[in-house]
XYZ file of C-alpha atoms in Angstrom:
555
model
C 0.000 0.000 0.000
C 1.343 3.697 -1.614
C 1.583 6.483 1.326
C 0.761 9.552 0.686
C 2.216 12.396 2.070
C -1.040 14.341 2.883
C -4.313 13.427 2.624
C -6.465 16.664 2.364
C -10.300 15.647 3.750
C -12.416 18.770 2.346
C -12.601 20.741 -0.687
C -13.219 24.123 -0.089
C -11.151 27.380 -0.463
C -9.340 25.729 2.921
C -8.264 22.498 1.734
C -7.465 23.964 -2.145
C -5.049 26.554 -0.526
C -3.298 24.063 1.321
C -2.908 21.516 -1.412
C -1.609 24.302 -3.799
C 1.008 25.018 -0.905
C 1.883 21.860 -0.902
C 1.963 20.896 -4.028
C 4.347 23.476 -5.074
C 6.699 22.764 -2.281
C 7.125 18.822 -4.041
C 4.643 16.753 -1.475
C 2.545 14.443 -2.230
C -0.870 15.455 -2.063
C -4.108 14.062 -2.303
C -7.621 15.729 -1.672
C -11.025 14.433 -1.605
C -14.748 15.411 -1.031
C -17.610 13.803 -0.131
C -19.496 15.742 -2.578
C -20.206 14.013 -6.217
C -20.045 17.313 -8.398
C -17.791 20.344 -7.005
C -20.262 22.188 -5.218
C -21.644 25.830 -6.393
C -22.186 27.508 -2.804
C -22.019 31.038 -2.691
C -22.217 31.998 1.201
C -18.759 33.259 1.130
C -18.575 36.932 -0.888
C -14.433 36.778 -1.275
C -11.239 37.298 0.033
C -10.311 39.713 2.558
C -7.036 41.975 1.866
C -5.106 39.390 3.293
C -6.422 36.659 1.832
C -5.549 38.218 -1.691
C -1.773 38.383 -0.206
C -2.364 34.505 -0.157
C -3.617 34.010 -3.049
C -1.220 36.763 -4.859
C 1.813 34.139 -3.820
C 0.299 31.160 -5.205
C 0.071 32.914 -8.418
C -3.831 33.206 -8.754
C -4.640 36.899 -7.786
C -4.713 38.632 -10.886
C -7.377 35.843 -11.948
C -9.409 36.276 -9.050
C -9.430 40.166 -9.579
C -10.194 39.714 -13.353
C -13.187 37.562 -11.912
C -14.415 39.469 -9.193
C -15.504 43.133 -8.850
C -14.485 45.401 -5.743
C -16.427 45.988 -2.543
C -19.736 47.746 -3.312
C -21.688 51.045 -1.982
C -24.302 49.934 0.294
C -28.032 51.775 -0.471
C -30.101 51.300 2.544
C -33.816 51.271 2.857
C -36.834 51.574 4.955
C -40.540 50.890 4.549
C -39.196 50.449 0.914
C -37.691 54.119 0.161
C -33.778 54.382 0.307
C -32.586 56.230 3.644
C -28.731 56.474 3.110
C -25.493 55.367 1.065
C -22.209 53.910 2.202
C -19.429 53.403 0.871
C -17.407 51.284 4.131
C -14.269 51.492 1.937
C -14.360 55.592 0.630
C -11.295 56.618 2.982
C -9.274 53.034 2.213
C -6.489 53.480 -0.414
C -3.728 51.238 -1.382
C -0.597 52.191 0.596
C 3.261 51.245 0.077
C 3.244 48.563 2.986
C -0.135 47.210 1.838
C -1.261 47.309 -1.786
C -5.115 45.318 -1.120
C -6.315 47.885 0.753
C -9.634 45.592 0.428
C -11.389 42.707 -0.691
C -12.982 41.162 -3.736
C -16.476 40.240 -4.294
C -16.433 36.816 -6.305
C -18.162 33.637 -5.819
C -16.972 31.202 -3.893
C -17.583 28.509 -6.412
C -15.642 30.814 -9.272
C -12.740 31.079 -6.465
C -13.025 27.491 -5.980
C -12.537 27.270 -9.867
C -9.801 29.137 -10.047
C -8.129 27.093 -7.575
C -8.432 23.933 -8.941
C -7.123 24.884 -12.062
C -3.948 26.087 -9.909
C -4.368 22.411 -8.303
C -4.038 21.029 -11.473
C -1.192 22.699 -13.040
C 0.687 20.567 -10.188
C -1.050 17.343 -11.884
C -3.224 17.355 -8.424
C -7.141 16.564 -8.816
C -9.617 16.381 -6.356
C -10.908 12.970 -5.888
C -15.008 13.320 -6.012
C -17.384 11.078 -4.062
C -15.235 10.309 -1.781
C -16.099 10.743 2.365
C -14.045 9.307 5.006
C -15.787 7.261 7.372
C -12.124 6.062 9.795
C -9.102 7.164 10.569
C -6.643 4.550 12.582
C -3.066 5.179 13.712
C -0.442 2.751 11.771
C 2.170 1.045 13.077
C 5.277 3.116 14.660
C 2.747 5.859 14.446
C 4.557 6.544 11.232
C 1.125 6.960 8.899
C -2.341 7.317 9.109
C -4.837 4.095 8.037
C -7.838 6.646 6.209
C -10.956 4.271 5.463
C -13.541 5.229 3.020
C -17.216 4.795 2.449
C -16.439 2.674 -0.888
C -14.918 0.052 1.260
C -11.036 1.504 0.665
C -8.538 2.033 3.157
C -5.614 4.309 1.988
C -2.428 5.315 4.028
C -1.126 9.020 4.159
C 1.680 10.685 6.451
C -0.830 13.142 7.509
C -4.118 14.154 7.676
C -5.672 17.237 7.172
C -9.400 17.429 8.004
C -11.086 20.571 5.973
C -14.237 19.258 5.667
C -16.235 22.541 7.541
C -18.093 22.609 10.371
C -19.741 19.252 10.814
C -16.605 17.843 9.737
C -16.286 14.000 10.156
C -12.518 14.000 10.472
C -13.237 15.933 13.925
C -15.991 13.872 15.023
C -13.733 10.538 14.169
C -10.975 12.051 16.700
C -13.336 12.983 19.035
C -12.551 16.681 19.496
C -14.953 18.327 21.240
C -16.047 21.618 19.623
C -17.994 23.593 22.254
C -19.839 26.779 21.946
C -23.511 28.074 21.106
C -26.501 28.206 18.917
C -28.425 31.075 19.141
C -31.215 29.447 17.118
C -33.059 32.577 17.274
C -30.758 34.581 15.062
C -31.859 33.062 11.740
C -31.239 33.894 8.313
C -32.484 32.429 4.967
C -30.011 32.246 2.242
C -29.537 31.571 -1.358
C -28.645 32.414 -4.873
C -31.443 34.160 -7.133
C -31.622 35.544 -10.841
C -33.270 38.704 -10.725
C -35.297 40.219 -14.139
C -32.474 41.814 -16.198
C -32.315 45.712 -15.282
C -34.641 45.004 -11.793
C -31.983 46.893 -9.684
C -28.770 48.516 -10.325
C -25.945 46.457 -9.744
C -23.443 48.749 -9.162
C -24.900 48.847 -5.402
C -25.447 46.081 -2.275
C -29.565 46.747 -1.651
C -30.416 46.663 1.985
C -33.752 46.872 3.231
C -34.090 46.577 7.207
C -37.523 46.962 8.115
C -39.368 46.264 11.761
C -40.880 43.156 10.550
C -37.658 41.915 8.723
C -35.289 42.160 6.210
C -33.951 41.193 2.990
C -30.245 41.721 1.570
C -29.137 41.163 -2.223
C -25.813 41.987 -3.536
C -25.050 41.220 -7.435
C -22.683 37.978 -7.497
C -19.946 39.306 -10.037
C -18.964 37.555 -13.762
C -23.197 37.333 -13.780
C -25.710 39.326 -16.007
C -28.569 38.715 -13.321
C -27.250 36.748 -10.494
C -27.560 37.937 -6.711
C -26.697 36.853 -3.402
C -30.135 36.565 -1.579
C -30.302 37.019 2.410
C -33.235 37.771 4.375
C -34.641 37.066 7.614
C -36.984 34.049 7.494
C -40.724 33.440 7.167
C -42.318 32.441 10.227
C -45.223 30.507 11.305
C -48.154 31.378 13.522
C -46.161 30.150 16.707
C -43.215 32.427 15.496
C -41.102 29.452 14.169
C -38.647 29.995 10.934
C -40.005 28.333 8.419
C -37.883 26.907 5.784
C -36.291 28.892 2.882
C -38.147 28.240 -0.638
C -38.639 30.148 -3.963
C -42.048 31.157 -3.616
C -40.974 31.827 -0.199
C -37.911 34.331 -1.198
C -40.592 35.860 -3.857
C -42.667 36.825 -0.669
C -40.369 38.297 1.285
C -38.900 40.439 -2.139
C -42.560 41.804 -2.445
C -42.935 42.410 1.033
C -39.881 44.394 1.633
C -38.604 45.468 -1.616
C -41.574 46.568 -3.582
C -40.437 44.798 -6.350
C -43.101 42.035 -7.723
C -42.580 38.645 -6.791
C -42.026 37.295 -10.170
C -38.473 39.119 -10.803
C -37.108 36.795 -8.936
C -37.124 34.440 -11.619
C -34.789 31.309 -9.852
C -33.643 30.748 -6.639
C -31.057 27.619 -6.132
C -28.783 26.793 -3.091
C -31.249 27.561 -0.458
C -30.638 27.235 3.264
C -30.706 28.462 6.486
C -28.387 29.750 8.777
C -28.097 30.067 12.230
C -25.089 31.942 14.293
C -23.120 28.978 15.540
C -19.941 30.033 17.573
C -17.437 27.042 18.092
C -14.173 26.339 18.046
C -12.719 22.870 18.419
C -10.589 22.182 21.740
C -7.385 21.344 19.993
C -6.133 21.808 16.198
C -3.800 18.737 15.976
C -4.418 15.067 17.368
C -1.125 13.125 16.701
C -0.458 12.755 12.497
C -4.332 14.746 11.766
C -4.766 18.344 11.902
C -7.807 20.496 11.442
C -8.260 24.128 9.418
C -11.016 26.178 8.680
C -14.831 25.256 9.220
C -13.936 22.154 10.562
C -11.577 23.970 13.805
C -13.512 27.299 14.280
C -16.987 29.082 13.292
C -18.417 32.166 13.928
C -20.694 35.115 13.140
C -20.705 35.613 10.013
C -20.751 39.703 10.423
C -17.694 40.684 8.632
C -16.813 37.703 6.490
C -14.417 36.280 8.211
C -15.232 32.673 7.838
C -13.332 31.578 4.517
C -10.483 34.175 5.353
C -9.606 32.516 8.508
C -9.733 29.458 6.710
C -7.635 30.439 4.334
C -5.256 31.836 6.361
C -5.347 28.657 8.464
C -3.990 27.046 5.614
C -1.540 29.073 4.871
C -0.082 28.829 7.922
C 0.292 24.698 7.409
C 1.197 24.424 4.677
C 5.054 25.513 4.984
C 5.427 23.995 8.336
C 3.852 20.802 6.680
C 6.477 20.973 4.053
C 9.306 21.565 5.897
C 9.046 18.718 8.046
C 7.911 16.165 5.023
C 11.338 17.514 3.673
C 13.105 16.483 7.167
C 14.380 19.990 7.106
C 12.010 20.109 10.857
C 10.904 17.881 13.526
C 7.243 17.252 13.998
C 7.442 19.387 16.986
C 6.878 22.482 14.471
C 3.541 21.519 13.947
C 2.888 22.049 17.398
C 2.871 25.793 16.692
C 0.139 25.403 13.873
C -2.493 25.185 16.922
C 0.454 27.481 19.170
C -0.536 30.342 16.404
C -4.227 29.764 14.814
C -5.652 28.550 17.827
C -5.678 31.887 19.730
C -6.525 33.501 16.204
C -9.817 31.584 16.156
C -10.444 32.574 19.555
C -10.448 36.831 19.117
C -11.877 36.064 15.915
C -14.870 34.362 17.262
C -14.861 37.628 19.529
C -15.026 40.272 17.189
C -17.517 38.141 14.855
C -19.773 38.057 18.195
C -18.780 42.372 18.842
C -19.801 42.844 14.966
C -22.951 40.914 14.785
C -24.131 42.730 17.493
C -23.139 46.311 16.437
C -25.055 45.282 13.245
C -27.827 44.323 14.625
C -28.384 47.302 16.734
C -27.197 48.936 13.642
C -30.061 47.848 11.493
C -32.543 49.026 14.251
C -31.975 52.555 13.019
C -33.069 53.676 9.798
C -30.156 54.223 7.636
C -27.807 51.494 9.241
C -26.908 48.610 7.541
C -23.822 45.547 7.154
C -21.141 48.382 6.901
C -21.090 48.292 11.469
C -19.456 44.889 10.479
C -16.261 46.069 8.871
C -13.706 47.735 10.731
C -10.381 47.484 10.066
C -9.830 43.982 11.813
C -12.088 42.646 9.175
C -9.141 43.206 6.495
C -6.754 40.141 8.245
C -3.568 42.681 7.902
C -3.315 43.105 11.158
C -2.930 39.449 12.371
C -0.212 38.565 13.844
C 1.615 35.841 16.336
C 3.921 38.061 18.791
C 3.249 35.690 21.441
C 4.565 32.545 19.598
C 7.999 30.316 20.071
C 8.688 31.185 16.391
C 9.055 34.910 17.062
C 12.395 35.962 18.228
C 13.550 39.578 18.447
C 16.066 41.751 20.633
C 14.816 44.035 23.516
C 17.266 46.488 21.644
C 15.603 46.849 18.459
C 15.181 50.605 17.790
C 12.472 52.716 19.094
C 10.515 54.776 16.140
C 11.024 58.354 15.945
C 8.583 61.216 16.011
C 6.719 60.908 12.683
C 8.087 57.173 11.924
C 5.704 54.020 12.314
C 6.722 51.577 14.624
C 8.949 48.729 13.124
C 7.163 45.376 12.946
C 7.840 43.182 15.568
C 8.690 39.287 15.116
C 5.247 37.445 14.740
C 3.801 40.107 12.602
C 2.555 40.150 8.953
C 5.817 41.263 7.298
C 5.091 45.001 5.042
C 4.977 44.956 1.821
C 7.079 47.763 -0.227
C 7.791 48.551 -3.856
C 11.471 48.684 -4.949
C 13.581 47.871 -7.999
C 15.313 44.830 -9.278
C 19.267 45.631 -8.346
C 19.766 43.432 -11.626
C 17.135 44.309 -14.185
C 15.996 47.920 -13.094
C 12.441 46.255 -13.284
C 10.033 47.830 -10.600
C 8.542 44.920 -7.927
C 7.701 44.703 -4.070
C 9.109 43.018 -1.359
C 5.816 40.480 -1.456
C 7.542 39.274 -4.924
C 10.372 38.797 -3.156
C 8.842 36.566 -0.301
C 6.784 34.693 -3.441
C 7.098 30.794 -2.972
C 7.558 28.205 -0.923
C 10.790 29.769 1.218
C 11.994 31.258 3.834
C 13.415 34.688 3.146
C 16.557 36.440 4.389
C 16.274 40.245 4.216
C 19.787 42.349 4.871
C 19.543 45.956 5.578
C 23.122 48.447 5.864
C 26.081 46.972 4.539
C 27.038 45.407 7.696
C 24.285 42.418 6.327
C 26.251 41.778 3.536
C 28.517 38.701 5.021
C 25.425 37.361 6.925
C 23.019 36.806 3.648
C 26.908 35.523 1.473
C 26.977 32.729 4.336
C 22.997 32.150 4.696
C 23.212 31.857 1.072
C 26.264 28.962 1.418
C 24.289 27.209 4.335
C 21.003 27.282 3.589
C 20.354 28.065 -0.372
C 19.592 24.468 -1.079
C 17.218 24.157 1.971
C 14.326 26.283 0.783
C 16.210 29.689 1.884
C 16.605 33.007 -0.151
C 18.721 36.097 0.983
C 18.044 39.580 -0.209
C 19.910 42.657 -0.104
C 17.745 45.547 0.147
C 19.679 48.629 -0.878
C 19.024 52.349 -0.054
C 18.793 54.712 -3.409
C 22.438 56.486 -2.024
C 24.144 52.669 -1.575
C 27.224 51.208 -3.581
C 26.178 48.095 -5.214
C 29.522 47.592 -6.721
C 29.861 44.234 -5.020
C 26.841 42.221 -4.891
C 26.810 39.427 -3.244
C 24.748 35.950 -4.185
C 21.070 36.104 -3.564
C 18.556 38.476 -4.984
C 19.044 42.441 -4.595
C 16.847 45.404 -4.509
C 16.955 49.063 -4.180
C 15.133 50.918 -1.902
C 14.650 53.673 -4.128
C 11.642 56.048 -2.726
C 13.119 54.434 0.808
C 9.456 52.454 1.611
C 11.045 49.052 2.553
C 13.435 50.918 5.344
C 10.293 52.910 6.466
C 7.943 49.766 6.608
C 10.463 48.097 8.438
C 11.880 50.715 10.956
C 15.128 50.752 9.477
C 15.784 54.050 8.648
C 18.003 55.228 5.395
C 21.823 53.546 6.142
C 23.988 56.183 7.258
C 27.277 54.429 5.800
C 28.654 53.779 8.914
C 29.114 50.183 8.675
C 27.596 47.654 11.019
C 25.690 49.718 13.429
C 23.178 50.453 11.612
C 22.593 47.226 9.462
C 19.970 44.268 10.566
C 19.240 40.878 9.010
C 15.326 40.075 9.603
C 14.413 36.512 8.708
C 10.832 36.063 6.755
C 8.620 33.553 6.932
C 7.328 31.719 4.163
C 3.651 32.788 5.219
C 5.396 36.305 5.206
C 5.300 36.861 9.170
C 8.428 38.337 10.645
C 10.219 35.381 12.239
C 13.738 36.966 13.515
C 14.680 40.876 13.512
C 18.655 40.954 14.708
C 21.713 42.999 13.915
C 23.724 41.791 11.322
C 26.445 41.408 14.322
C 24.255 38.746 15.902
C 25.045 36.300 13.003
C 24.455 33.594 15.648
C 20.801 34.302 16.273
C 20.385 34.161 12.330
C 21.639 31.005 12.434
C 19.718 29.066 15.567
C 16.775 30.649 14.018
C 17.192 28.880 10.476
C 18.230 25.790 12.320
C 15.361 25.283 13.975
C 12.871 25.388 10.610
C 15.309 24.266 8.044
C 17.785 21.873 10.034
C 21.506 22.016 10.229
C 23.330 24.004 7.750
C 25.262 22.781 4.814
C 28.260 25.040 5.856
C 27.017 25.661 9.558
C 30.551 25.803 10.500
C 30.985 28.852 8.595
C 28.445 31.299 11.266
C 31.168 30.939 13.781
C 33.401 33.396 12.673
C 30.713 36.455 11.602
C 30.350 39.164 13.678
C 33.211 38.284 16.060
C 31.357 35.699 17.671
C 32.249 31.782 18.203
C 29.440 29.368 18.973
């Protein structure tokens, strides 16, 4: 019996980010679903700002732009008659350190598209039909035994259980995932064709009225598509009744004003209900759990696919690293070290959201713009608290006027620059592209530090780049990649300040992530830091023996 490296149960935006991750990085991968036909739900409305970050490094953003439209105005009504306009996004704007200033409005089936067709660029399908009814430790504990409902029983390294939030893989390990229902906050859901020209769709229609609401947003690459929500029909004893056509046609007549019949289909109906859970642990052993199937949440502020997402994307380099035996299995202890707390303050502000929007929507005028803030973007996520971030008490203190440098744990900026070699214009995000670990060197005092990184550790998934300022000598360019600071935006995002030519002092090596979170910020003196740090997620050095002498220091 074949073992795979990683059996992906689930497959959603979660479970395709991770097997494009780990695809990429070499592994063998292998995802299935339960469902017979890829599914054509459209709950989710998009990516978050950080979520495009994700998706810009595995080389799909563009397409998911091209497909999608940007965030809409929101036109609010009452008792029929619009009351007010917002735009939630009409102060955001790009900025050096963070080009998706916003998100994207696309289906989650045309994301889910566009994903598999990354999937299968890596000759990686997903595997239809298929549900997993066991999971069994093998001997040694060196594999997982996965049985299916066909009567199969397949063999991978590890498990990754994506399969949402009445996910079997949790209920096989028995992982308790505790919370609430508040079965009174109910919401009827689906996706409708509206008569061609019935509203504009240049706008997200609210109407919040005393005796309910209904929501529809145009669903983007359609002529007359729309994302139906509304609160439900009830019966005479005040019970939700359950979502139908004829049913949605009431409530658009009722609310709207427009006549029932331009709603002319209505698929994918359901109902929701707030559920806010999180599972107690993220990893049992070889099987580890990401998105749906580990949290869930409000849905105020559409977080739920972004954390998944972003889940993933935390996995899937630790994943590959240690199915590389660059890193013990110990490093996948910090998967649940880093998303678990995540899931936790983002079933918080979820809860804070739903209930600003709600009290919101009491007012005439308010509307689903109370749930954004800028928490809802994902930029600002970060794991300061975790064994992976390492730092110095001495790193510099910002000056009047100067943002504080980022700290080790946090999302690492982005910054535009230019190519040292080609004069081509790029950002540090291109840079940190891929499935590596990147070595940034600021001040000339970096320069032997990223020449001995680049001996040691270019073979092991590990990229050094110098970043330049615009006044610099680049006569001697070491190995590596190179950029120039030019309008000095990678030395401001980082704290670094323009290099005064002084030498050492003023130079620091900061290691990056391959999920581009600040793991290390040190002075290029501290070579020895640099290299404990690279030890510990890429194993010992090819040259190790070489770090003793940097710096002045001996191990």
């Amino acid at each position: 019996m074949g073992v795979t490296d990683v059996l992906i149960v689930g497959a959603g935006p979660t479970g395709l980010v991770l097997a494009c991750d780990l695809a990429r990085r070499g592994a063998a991968v292998r995802i299935v679903d339960r469902s017979p036909v890829p599914p054509r739900t459209s709950r989710a409305k998009g990516p978050n700002a950080r979520s495009l970050e994700i998706l810009d490094d595995l080389g799909v953003a563009e397409e998911v732009l091209a497909a999608g439209s940007a965030p809409l105005p929101m036109l609010k009504y009452r008792d029929r008659l619009p009351v007010a306009e917002t735009d939630p996004w009409a102060d955001s704007a790009p900025s050096p350190d963070a080009p998706y200033d916003r998100g994207r409005l696309i289906a989650q089936w045309r994301l889910e598209e566009i994903l598999r067709d990354r999937l299968a660029g890596y000759g990686v399908r997903v595997e239809l039909g298929r549900e997993v009814t066991g999971l069994a430790e093998g001997p040694g504990g060196r594999h997982v035994d996965v049985a299916f409902a066909e009567g199969r029983t397949e063999r991978a390294r590890y498990v990754v259980g994506c399969d949402g939030a009445h996910s079997s893989v949790r209920k096989l390990l028995g992982i308790g995932f505790e919370g609430t229902t508040a079965e009174d906050q109910v919401m009827v859901c689906g996706g409708v064709d509206l008569a061609d020209g019935a509203l504009d769709r240049t706008r997200w229609h609210q109407w919040f009225d005393e005796d309910g609401a209904v929501m529809l947003c145009p669903i983007p690459g359609t002529r007359t598509g729309w994302w139906f929500q509304a609160g439900p029909e009830r019966d005479g004893r005040g019970r939700p009744l359950a979502p139908t056509a004829d049913g949605f046609r009431r409530l658009l007549a009722r609310h709207t004003g427009l006549p029932g019949p331009a709603l002319t289909r209505a698929e994918l109906l359901s109902t929701y209900r707030v559920n806010v859970r999180m599972a107690d642990r993220f990893r049992a052993g070889r099987v580890l759990l990401a998105g749906d199937a580990a949290h869930v949440h409000a849905v105020a502020g559409g977080l739920g696919m972004n954390t998944g997402i972003q889940d993933a994307f935390n996995l899937g380099w630790k994943l590959g690293l240690v199915l590389a035996g660059h890193a013990g299995p110990e490093l996948l202890d910090t998967y649940e070290e880093e998303r678990l707390p995540v899931a936790a303050r983002t079933l918080d502000l979820t809860s804070e959201r739903l209930r600003a929007t709600l009290e919101a929507i009491r007012r005439p005028g308010g509307g689903l713009d109370a749930a954004i803030t800028p928490d809802t973007t994902g930029l600002g996520v970060g794991y300061r608290w975790s064994s992976l971030a390492r730092g110095h008490a001495e790193a510099r203190t910002a000056r009047d006027g100067e943002r504080p440098a980022p700290r080790p744990g946090d999302r690492a900026p982005d910054a535009p620059c230019v190519d040292a070699a080609t004069g081509a214009r790029t950002r540090l995000h291109r840079v940190f592209a891929g499935p590596r670990t990147t070595v940034l060197g600021f001040g000339p005092g970096s320069a032997a530090v990223l020449r001995e990184v680049a001996a040691a550790y270019g073979d092991a998934g590990v990229r050094t780049c110098r970043v330049y300022a615009a006044h610099e000598d680049r006569a001697e360019s070491g190995p590596g990649e190179a950029v120039v600071d030019d309008e000095g935006h990678a030395a401001a995002a980082y704290g670094r300040g323009a290099s005064d030519g002084t030498g050492t002092s003023t130079s620091t090596v900061v290691v990056v992530r391959p999920d581009h979170h600040l793991g290390l910020s040190a002075p290029a003196a501290d070579a020895r830091s640099v290299h404990a740090y690279l030890h510990r997620l890429h194993g010992a050095a090819r040259s190790a023996e070489r770090f003793s002498g940097i710096g002045g220091r001996r191990r």
